[in-house]
PDB file of C-alpha atoms in Angstrom:
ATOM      1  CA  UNK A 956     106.638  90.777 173.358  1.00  0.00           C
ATOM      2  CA  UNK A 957     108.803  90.063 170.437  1.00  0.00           C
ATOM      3  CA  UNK A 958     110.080  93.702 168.533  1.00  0.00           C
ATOM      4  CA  UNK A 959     109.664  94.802 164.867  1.00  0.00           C
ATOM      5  CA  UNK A 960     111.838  92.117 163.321  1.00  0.00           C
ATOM      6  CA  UNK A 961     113.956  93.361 159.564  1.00  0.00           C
ATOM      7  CA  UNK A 962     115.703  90.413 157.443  1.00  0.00           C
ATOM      8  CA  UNK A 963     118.274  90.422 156.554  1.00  0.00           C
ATOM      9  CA  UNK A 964     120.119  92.481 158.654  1.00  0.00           C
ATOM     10  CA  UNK A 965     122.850  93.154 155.873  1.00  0.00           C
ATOM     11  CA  UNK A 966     122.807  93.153 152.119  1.00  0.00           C
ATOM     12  CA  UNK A 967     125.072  93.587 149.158  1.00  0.00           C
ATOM     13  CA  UNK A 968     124.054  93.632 145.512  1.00  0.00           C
ATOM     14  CA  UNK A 969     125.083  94.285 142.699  1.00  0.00           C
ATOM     15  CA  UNK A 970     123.750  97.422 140.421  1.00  0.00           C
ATOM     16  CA  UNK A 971     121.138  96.499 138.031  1.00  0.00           C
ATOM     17  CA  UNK A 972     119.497  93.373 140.052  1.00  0.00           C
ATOM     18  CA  UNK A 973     116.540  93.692 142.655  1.00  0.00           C
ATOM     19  CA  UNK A 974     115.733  93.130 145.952  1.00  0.00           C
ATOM     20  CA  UNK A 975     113.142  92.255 148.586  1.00  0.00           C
ATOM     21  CA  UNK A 976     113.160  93.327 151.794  1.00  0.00           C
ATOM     22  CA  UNK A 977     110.994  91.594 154.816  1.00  0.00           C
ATOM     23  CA  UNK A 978     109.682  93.254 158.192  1.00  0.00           C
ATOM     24  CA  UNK A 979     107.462  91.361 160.676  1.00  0.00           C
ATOM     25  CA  UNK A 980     105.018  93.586 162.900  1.00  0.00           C
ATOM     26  CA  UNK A 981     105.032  93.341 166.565  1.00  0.00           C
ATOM     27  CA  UNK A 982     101.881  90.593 166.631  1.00  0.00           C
ATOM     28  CA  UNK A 983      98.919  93.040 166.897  1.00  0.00           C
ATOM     29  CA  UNK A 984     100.067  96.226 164.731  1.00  0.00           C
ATOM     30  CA  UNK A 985      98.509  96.163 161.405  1.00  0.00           C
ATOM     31  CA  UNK A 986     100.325  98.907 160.188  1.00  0.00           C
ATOM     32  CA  UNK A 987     103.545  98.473 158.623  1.00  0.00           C
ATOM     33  CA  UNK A 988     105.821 101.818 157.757  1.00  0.00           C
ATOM     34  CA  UNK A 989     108.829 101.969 155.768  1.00  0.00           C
ATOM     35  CA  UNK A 990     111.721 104.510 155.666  1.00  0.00           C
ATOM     36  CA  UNK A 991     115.552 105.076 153.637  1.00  0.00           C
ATOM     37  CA  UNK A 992     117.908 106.674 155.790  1.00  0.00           C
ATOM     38  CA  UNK A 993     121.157 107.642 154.200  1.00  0.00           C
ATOM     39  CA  UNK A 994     124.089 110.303 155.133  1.00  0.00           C
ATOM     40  CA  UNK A 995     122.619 112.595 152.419  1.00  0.00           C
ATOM     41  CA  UNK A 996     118.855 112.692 152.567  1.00  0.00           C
ATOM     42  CA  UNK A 997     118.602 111.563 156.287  1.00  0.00           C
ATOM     43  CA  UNK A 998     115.358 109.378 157.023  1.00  0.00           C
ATOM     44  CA  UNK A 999     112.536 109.568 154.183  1.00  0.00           C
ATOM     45  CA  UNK A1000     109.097 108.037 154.352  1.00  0.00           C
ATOM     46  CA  UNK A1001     108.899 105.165 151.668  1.00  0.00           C
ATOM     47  CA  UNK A1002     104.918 103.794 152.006  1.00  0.00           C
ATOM     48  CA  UNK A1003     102.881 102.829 154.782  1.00  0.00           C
ATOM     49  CA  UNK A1004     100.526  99.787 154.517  1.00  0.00           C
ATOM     50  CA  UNK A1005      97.590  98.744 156.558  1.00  0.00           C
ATOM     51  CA  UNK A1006      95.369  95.746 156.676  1.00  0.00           C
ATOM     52  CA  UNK A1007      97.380  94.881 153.016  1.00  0.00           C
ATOM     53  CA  UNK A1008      96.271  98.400 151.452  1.00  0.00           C
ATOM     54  CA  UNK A1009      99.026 100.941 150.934  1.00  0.00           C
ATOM     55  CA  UNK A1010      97.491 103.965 152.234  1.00  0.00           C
ATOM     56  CA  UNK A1011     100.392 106.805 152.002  1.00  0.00           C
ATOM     57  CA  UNK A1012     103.294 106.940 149.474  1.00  0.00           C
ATOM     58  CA  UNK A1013     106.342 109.283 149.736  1.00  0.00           C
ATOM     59  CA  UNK A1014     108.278 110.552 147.173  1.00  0.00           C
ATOM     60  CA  UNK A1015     110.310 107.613 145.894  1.00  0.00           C
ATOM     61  CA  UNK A1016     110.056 106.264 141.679  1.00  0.00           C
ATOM     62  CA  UNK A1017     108.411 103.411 141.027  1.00  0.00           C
ATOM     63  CA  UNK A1018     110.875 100.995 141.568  1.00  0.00           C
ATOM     64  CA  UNK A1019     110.235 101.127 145.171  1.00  0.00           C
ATOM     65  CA  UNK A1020     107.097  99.057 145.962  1.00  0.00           C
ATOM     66  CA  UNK A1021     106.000  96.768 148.806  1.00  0.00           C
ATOM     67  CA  UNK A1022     103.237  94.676 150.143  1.00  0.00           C
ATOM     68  CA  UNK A1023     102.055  93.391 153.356  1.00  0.00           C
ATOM     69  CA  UNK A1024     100.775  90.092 153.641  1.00  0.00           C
ATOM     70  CA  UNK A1025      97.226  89.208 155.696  1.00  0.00           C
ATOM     71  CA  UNK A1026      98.933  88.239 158.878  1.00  0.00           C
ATOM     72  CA  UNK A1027     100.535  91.850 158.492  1.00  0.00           C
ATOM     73  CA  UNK A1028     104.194  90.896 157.729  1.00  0.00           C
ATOM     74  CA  UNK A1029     105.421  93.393 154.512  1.00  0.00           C
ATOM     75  CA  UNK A1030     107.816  93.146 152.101  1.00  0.00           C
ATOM     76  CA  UNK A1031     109.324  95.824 150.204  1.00  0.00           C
ATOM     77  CA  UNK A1032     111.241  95.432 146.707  1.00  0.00           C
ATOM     78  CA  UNK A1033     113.503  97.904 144.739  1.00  0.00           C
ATOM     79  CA  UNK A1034     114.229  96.769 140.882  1.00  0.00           C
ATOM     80  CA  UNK A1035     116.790  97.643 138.531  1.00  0.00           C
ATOM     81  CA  UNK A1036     119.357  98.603 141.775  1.00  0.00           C
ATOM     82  CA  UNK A1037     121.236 101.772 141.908  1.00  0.00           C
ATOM     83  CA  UNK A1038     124.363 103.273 143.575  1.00  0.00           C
ATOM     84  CA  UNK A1039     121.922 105.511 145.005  1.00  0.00           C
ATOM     85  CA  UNK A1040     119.939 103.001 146.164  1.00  0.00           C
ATOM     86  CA  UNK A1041     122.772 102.218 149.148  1.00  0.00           C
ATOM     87  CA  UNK A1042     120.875 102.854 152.320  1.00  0.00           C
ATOM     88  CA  UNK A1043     119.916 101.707 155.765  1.00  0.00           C
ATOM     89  CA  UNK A1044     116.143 100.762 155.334  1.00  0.00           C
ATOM     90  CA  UNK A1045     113.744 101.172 158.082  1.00  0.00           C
ATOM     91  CA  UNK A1046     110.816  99.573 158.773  1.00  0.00           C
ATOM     92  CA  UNK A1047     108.164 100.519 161.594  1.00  0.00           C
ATOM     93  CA  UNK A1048     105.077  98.750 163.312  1.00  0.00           C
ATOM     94  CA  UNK A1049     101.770 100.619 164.708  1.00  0.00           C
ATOM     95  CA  UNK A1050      98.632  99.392 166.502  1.00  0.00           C
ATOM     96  CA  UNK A1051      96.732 101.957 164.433  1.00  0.00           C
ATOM     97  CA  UNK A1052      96.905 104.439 161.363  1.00  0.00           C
ATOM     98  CA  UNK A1053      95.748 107.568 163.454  1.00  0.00           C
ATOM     99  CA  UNK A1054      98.502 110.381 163.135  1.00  0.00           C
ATOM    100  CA  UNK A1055      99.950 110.109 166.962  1.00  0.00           C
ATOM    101  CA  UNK A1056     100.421 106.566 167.407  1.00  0.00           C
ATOM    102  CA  UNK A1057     104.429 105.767 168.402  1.00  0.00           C
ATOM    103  CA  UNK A1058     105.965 103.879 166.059  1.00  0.00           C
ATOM    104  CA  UNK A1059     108.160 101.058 166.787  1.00  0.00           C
ATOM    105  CA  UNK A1060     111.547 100.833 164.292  1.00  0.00           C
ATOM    106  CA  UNK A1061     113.060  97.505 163.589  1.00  0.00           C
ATOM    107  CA  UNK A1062     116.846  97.477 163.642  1.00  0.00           C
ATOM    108  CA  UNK A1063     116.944  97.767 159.635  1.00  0.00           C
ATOM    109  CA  UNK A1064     118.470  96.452 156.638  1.00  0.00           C
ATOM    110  CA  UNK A1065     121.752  98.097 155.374  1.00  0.00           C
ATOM    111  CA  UNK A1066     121.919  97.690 152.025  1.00  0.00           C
ATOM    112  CA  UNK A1067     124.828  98.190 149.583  1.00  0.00           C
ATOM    113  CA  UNK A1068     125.048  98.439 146.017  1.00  0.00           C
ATOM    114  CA  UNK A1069     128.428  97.844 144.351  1.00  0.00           C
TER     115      UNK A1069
ATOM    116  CA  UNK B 988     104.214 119.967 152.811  1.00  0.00           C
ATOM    117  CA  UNK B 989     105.650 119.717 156.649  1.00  0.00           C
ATOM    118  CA  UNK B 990     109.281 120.164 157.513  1.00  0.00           C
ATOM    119  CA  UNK B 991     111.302 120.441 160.240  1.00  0.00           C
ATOM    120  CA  UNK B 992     115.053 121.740 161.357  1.00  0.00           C
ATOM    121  CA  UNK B 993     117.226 120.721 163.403  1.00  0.00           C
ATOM    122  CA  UNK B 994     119.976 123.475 163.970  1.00  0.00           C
ATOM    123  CA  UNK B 995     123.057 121.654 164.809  1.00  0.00           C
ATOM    124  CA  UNK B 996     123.775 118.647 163.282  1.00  0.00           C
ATOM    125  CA  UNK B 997     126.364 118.385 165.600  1.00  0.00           C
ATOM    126  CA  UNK B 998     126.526 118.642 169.940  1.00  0.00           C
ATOM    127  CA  UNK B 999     128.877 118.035 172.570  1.00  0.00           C
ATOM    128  CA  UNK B1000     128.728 118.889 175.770  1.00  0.00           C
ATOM    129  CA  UNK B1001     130.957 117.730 179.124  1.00  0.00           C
ATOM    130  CA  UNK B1002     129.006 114.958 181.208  1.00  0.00           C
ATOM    131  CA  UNK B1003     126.806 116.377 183.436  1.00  0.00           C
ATOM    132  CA  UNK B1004     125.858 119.643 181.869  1.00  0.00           C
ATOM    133  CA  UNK B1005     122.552 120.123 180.039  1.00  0.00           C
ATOM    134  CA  UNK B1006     121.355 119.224 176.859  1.00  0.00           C
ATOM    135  CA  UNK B1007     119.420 121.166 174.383  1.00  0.00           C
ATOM    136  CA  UNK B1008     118.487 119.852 170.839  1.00  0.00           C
ATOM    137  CA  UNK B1009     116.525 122.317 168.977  1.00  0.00           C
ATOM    138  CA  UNK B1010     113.317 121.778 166.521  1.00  0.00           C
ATOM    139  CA  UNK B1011     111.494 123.727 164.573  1.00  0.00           C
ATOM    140  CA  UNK B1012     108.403 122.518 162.423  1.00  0.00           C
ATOM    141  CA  UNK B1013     106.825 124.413 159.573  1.00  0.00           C
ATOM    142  CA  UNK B1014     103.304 124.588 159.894  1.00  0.00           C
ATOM    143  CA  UNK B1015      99.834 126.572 160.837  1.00  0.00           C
ATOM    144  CA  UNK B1016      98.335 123.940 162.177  1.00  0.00           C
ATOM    145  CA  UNK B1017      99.952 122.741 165.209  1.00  0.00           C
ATOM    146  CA  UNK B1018     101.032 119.026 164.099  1.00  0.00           C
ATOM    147  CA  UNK B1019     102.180 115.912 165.729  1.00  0.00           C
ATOM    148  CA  UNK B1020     105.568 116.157 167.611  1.00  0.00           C
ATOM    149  CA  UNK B1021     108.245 113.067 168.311  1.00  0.00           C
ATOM    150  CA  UNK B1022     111.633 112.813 169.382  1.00  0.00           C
ATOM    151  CA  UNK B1023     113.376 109.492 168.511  1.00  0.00           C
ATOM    152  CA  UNK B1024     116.808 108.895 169.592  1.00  0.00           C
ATOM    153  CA  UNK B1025     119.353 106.427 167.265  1.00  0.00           C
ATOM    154  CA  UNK B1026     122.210 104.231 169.034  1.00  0.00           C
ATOM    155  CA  UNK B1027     124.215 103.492 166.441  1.00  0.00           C
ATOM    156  CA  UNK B1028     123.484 100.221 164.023  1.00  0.00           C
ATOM    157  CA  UNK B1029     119.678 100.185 165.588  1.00  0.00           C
ATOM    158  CA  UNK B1030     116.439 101.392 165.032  1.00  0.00           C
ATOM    159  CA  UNK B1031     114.998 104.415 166.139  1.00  0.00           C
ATOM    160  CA  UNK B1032     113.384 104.417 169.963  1.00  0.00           C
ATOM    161  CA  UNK B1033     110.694 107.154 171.206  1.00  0.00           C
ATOM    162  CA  UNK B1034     111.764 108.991 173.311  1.00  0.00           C
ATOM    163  CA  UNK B1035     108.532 111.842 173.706  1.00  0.00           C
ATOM    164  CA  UNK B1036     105.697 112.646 171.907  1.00  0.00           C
ATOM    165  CA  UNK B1037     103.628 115.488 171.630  1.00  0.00           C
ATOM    166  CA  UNK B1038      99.817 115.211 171.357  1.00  0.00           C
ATOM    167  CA  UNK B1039      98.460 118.853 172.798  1.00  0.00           C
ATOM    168  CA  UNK B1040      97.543 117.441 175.602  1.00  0.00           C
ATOM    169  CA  UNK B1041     100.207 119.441 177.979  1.00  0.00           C
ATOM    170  CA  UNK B1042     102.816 121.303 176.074  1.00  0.00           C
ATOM    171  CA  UNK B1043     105.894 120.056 179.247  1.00  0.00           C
ATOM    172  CA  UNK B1044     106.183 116.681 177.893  1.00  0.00           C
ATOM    173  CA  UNK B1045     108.465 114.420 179.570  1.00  0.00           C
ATOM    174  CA  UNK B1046     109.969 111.438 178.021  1.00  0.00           C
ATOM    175  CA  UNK B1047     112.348 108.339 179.267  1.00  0.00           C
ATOM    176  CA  UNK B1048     115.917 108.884 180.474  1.00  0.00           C
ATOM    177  CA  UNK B1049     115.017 111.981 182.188  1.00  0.00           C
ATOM    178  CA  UNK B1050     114.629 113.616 179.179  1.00  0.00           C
ATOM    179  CA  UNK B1051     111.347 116.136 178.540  1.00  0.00           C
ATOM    180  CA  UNK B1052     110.538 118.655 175.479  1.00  0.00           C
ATOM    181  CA  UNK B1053     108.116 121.986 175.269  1.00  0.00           C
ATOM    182  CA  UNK B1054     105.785 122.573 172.648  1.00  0.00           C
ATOM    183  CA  UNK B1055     106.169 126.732 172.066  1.00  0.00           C
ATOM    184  CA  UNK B1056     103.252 126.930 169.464  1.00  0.00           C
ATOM    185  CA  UNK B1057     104.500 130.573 168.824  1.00  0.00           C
ATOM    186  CA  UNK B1058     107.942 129.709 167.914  1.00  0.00           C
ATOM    187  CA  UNK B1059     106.709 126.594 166.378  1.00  0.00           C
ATOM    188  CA  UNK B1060     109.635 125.153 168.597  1.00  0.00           C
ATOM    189  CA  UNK B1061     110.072 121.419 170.023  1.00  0.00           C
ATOM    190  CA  UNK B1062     113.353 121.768 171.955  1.00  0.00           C
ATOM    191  CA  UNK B1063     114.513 118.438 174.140  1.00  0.00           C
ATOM    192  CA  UNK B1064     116.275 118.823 176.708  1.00  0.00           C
ATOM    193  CA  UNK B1065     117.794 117.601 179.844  1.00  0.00           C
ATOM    194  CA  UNK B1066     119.023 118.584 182.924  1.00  0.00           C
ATOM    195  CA  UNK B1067     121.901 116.412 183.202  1.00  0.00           C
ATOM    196  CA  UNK B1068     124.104 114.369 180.053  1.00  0.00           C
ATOM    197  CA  UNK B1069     125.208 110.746 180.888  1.00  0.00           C
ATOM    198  CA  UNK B1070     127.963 109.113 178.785  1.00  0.00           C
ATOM    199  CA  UNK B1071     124.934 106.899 177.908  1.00  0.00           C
ATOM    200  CA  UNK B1072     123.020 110.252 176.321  1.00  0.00           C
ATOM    201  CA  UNK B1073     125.676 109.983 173.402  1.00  0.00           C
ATOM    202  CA  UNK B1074     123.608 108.804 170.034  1.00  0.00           C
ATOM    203  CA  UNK B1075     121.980 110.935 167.251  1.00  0.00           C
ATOM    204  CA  UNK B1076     118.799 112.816 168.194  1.00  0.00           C
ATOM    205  CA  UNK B1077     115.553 113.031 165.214  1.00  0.00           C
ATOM    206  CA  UNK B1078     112.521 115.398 165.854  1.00  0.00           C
ATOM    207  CA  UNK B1079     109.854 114.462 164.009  1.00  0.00           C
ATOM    208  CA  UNK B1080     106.064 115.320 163.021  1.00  0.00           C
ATOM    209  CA  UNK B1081     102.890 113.766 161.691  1.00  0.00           C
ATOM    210  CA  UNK B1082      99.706 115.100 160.482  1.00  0.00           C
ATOM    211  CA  UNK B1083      96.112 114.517 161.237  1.00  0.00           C
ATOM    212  CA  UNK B1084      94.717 112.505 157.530  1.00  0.00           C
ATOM    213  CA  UNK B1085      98.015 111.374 157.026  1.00  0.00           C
ATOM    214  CA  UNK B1086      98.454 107.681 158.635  1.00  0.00           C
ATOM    215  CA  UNK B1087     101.721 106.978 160.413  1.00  0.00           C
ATOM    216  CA  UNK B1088     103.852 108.914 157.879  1.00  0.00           C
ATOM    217  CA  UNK B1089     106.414 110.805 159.821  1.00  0.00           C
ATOM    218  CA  UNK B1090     108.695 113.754 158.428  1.00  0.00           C
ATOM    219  CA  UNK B1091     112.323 114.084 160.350  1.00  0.00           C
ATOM    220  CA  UNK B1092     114.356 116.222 160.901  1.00  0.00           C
ATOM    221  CA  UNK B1093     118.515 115.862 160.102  1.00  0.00           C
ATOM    222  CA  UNK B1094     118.888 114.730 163.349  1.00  0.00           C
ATOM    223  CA  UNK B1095     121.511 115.883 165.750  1.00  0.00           C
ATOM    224  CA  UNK B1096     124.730 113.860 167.176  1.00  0.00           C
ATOM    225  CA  UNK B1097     125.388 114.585 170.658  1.00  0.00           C
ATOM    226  CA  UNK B1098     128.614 113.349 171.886  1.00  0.00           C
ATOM    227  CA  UNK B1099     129.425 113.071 175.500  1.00  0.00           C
ATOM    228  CA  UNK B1100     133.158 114.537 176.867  1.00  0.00           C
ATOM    229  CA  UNK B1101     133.567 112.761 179.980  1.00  0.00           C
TER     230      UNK B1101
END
């Protein structure tokens, strides 16, 4: 069974521009998590989307959004980039959206912002 | 809102000896517990979870945590460190109404002294 599967693996960009960030589901999970992990804040909870309705939302500004597709696959986007914005970003797969379900973490996209 | 601690952001111990990552959660009603472990450039892996159903909750690698609800404590430990043990540690919780979101803790690096 294939894993939670991040592209790309590694991006740079440059302050100002946007970016989209993919994460396929192990085939079966409908629910889609995403976290930022940096040195600083450590691992925050971005959104959470199932069956293509965002159904929790952490503390993050607007430009952070995302969407998952009907065959569960999500993007997230971040516009108008910041230095800040540098991160290793997390995304996570569940079978269901009931509180003690494991979740299973892709390897992540590092992103930088120069 | 939850949180938890991690005291130590930092272990080491000799190869062998035992391991002891401490948690604490914040919260009156007893939440969801996880420990996820971090190899470095990957995702995060479950390593326990803990439901209520038994508060001795053993994990893979040999390693096993106890729910204290009175210290509001999630320790992991193990009996004996491999080289293999070394990564950084997160404790984490969920809530009951709240989805998949999960709140970490700093983690902890444990480092391995052969």
């Amino acid at each position: 069974k294939a894993g939670v599967t991040q592209t790309p693996r590694y991006l740079i960009k440059t302050r100002g521009q946007q970016v989209t960030l993919s994460c396929s589901p192990i085939s079966g999970h409908r629910s889609v998590s995403w976290y930022q992990q940096t040195p600083g804040q450590g691992l925050q909870f971005l959104f959470e989307y199932f069956s293509e309705t965002q159904r929790n939302k952490g503390n993050f500004p607007g430009r952070f959004s995302g969407r998952q597709f009907s065959n569960s696959r999500s993007e997230m986007n971040v516009s108008t980039l910041e230095l800040g914005d540098s991160a290793l970003y997390l995304c996570a797969s569940s079978s269901q959206i009931i509180a003690n379900t494991e979740a299973f973490f892709g390897q992540g996209t590092r992103l930088t912002v120069v | 809102a939850q949180s938890v601690t991690q005291l130590g952001s930092h272990v080491s111990v000799s190869e062998g000896a035992l391991v002891l990552l401490r948690c604490n959660y914040s919260s009156s009603v007893p939440p969801y517990l996880f420990w996820y472990v971090q190899y470095p450039n990957q995702g995060l892996q479950l390593l326990l979870k803990y439901t209520s159903a038994a508060t001795l909750v053993k994990g893979i690698n040999g390693f096993e945590a106890e729910f204290k609800k009175s210290e509001t404590s999630f320790h992991l430990t193990k009996p004996s460190a491999h080289m293999s043990d070394a990564a950084e540690y997160f404790c984490a919780v969920s809530e009951v109404n709240a989805g998949n979101m999960l709140t970490f803790g700093g983690g902890t690096r444990l480092m391995v002294k052969p």
